[in-house]
Short mmCIF file of C-alpha atoms and ligand atoms in Angstrom, two decimals:
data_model
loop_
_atom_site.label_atom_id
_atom_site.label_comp_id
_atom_site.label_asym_id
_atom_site.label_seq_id
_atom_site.Cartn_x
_atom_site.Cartn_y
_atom_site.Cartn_z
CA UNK A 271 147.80 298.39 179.26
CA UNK A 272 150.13 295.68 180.62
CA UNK A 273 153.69 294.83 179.49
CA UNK A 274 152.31 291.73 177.47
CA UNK A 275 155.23 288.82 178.16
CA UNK A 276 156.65 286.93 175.00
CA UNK A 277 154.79 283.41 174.24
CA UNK A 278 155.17 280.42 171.87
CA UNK A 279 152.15 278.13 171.66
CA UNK A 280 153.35 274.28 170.87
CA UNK A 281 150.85 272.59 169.24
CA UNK A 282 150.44 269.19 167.26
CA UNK A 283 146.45 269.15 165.67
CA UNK A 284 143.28 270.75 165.71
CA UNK A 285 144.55 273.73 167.74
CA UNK A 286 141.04 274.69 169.54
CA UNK A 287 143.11 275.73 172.24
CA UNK A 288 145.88 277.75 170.67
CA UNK A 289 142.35 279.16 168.98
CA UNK A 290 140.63 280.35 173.08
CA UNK A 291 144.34 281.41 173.50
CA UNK A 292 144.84 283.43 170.67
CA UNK A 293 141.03 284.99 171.11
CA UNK A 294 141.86 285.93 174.51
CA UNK A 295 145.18 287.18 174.11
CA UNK A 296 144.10 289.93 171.59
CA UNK A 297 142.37 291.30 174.87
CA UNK A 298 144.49 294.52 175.74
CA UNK A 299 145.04 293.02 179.44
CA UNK A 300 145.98 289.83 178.90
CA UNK A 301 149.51 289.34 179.78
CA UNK A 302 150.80 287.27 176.92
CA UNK A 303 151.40 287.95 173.63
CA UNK A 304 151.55 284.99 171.02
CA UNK A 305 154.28 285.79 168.81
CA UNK A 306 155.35 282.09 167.24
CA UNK A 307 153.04 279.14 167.11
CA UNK A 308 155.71 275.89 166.72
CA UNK A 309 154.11 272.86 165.25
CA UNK A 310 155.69 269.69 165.48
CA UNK A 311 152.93 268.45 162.51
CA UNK A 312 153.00 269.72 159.18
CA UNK A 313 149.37 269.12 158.98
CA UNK A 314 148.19 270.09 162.11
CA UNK A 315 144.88 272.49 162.01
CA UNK A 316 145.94 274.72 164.11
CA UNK A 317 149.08 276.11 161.45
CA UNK A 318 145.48 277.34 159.87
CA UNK A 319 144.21 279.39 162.78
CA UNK A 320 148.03 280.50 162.83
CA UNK A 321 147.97 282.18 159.34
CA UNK A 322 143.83 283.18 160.34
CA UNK A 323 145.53 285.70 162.60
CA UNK A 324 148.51 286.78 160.90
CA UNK A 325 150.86 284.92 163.73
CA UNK A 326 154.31 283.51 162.79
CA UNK A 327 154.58 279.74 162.33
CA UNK A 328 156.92 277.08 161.98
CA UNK A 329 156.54 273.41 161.07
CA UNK A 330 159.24 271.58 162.83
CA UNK A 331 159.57 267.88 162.34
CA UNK A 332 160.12 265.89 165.73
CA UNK A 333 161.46 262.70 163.66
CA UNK A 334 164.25 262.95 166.10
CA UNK A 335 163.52 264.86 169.47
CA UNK A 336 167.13 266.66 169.82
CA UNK A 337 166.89 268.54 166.60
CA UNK A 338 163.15 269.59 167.17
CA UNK A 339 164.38 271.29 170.20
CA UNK A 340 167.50 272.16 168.70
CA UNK A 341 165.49 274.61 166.65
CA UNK A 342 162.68 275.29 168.44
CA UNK A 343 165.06 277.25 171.35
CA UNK A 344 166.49 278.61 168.20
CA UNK A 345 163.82 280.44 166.96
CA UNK A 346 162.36 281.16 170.22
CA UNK A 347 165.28 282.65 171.22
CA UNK A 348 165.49 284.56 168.52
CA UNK A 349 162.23 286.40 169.30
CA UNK A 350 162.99 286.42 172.76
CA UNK A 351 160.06 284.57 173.79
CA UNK A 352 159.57 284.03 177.75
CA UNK A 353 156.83 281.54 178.13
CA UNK A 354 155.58 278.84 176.66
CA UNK A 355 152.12 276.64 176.10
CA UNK A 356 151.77 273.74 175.33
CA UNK A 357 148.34 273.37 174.03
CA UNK A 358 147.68 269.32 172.41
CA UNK A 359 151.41 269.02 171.96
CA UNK A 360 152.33 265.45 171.87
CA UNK A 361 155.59 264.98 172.56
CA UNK A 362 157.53 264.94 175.97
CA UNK A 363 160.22 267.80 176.15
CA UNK A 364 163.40 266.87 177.83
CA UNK A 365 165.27 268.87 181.29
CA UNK A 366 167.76 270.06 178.63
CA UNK A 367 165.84 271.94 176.57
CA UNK A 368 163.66 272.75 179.78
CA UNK A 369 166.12 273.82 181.56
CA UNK A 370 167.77 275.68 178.55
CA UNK A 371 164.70 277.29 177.89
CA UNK A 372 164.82 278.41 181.55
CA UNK A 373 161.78 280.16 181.95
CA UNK A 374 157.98 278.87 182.39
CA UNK A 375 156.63 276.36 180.27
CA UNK A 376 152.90 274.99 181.00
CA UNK A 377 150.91 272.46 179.52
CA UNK A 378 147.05 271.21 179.61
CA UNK A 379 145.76 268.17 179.76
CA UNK A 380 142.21 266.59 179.80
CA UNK A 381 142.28 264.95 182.97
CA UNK A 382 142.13 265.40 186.49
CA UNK A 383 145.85 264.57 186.90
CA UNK A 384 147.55 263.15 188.33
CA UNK A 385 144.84 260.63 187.24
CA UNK A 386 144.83 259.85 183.65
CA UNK A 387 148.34 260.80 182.29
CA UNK A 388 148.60 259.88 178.66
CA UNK A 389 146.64 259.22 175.80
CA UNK A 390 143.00 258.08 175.81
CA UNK A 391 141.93 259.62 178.88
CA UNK A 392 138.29 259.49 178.65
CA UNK A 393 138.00 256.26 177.08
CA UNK A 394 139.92 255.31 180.41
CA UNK A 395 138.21 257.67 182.88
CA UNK A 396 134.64 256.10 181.20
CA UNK A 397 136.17 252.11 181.62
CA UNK A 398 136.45 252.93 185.18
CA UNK A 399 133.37 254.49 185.89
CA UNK A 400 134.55 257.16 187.23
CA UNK A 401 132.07 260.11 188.43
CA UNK A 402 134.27 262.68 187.66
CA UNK A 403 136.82 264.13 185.15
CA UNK A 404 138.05 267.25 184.10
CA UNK A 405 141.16 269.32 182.88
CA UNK A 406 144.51 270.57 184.32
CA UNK A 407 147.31 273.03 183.80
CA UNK A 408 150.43 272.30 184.92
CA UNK A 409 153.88 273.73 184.41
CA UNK A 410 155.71 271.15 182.29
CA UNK A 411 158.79 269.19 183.61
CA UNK A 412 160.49 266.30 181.93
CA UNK A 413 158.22 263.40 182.80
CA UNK A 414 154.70 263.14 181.06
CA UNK A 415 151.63 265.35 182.13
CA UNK A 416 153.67 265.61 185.26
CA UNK A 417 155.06 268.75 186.77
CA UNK A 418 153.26 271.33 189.76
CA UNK A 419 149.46 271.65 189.29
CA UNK A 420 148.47 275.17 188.73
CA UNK A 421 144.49 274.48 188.38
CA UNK A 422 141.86 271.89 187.70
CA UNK A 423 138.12 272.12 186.47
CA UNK A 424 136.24 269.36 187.66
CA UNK A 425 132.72 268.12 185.99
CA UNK A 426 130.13 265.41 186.60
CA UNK A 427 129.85 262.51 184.40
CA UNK A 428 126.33 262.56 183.18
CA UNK A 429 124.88 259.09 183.01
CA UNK A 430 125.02 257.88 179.11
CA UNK A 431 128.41 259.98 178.44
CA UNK A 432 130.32 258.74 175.47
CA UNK A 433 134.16 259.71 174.68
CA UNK A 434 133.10 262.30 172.17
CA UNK A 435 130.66 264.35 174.46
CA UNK A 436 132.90 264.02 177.29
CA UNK A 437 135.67 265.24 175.32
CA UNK A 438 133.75 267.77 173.70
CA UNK A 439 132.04 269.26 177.19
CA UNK A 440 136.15 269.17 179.04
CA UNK A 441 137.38 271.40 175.87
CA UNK A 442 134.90 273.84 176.68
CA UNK A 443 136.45 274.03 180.11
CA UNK A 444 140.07 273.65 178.91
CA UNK A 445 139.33 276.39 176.51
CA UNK A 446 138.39 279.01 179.65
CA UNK A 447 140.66 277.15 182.28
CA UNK A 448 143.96 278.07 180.29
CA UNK A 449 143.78 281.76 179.78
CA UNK A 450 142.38 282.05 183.63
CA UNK A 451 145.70 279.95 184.92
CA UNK A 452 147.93 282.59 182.86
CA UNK A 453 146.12 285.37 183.98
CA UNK A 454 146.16 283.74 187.63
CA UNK A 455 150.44 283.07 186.84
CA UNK A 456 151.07 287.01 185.82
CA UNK A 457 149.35 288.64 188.92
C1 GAR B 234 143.27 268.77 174.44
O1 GAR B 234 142.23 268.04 175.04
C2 GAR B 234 144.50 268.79 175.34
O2 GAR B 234 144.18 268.87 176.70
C3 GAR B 234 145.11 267.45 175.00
O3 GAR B 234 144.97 267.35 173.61
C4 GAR B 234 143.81 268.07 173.19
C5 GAR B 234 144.24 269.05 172.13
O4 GAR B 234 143.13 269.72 171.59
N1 GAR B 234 146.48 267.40 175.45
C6 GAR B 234 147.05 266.30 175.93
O5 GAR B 234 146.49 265.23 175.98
C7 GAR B 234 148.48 266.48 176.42
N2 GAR B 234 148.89 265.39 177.18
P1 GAR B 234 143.36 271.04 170.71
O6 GAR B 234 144.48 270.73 169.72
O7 GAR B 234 142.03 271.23 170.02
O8 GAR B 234 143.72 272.16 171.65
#
């Protein structure tokens, strides 16, 4: 059995990844724990999958940036959390509370960055005709979907893709990509 590390999961709506995390992390070798899931939507789906498995939540409103980070070092300090995900959280953390924070923070994103930062990605990545997409984790720093990669997944774009199956067919690879970068980040 490892010593499982601290996490937060950030999340802002349907939570399919904080979902694959949670799934995984129940696995007696996986190296985080989730103890907090921080939404910065009161509405979000994933607060649901939060209560499904008995894990601690907190809505925080991110009206204004400063206090949402005010309090979200506040409580994860307070459970002495050591890393954190960012899993379809929408908003762009600043160095302060980065560097505050002080230890890892990682994000996905459905892209094969640094192409594709942003919203709308596959609407974009479609426009251009690209062959290619994907996903990427990266550790989070304070300029959008920017920051070291730590892994991609790349797939084919199959002739007649639309946004939704494209989307749809790159969650299914975020969904495994994520837990194998932490695994990959602990070892
Ligand atoms: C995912 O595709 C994630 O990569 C993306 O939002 C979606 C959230 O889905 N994140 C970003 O675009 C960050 N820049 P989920 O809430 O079902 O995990």
């Amino acid at each position: 059995m490892v010593e499982k590390t601290k996490a937060c999961v950030l999340i802002s709506g349907n939570g399919t990844n904080l979902g694959s995390l949670i799934k995984n992390s129940r696995n007696y070798n996986f190296p985080i724990k989730i103890e907090l899931v921080i939404s910065n939507n009161e509405n979000a789906r994933g607060i649901k999958l939060a209560k499904k498995y008995s894990i601690p939540y907190k809505f925080i409103s991110s009206s204004s940036i400063k206090s949402f980070e005010r309090n979200t070092l506040f409580e994860i300090k307070k459970r002495k959390i050591k890393f954190l995900c960012l899993a379809g959280f929408m908003k762009v953390l600043s160095k302060n509370f980065i560097n505050s924070f002080g230890y890892k923070i990682i994000n996905i994103h459905p892209s094969l960055l640094p192409k594709y930062k942003g919203l709308n990605t596959h609407k974009r990545v479609l426009k251009n005709n690209e062959k290619y997409s994907g996903c990427t984790v990266h550790y989070v720093t304070s300029r959008l979907d920017s920051g070291k990669i730590i892994s991609q997944k790349k797939i084919k774009i199959k002739k007649n893709e639309t946004e939704k199956s494209l989307e749809k067919r790159i969650l299914t690879q975020e969904h495994k990509l994520y837990s194998k970068s932490i695994i990959s980040l602990f070892k």
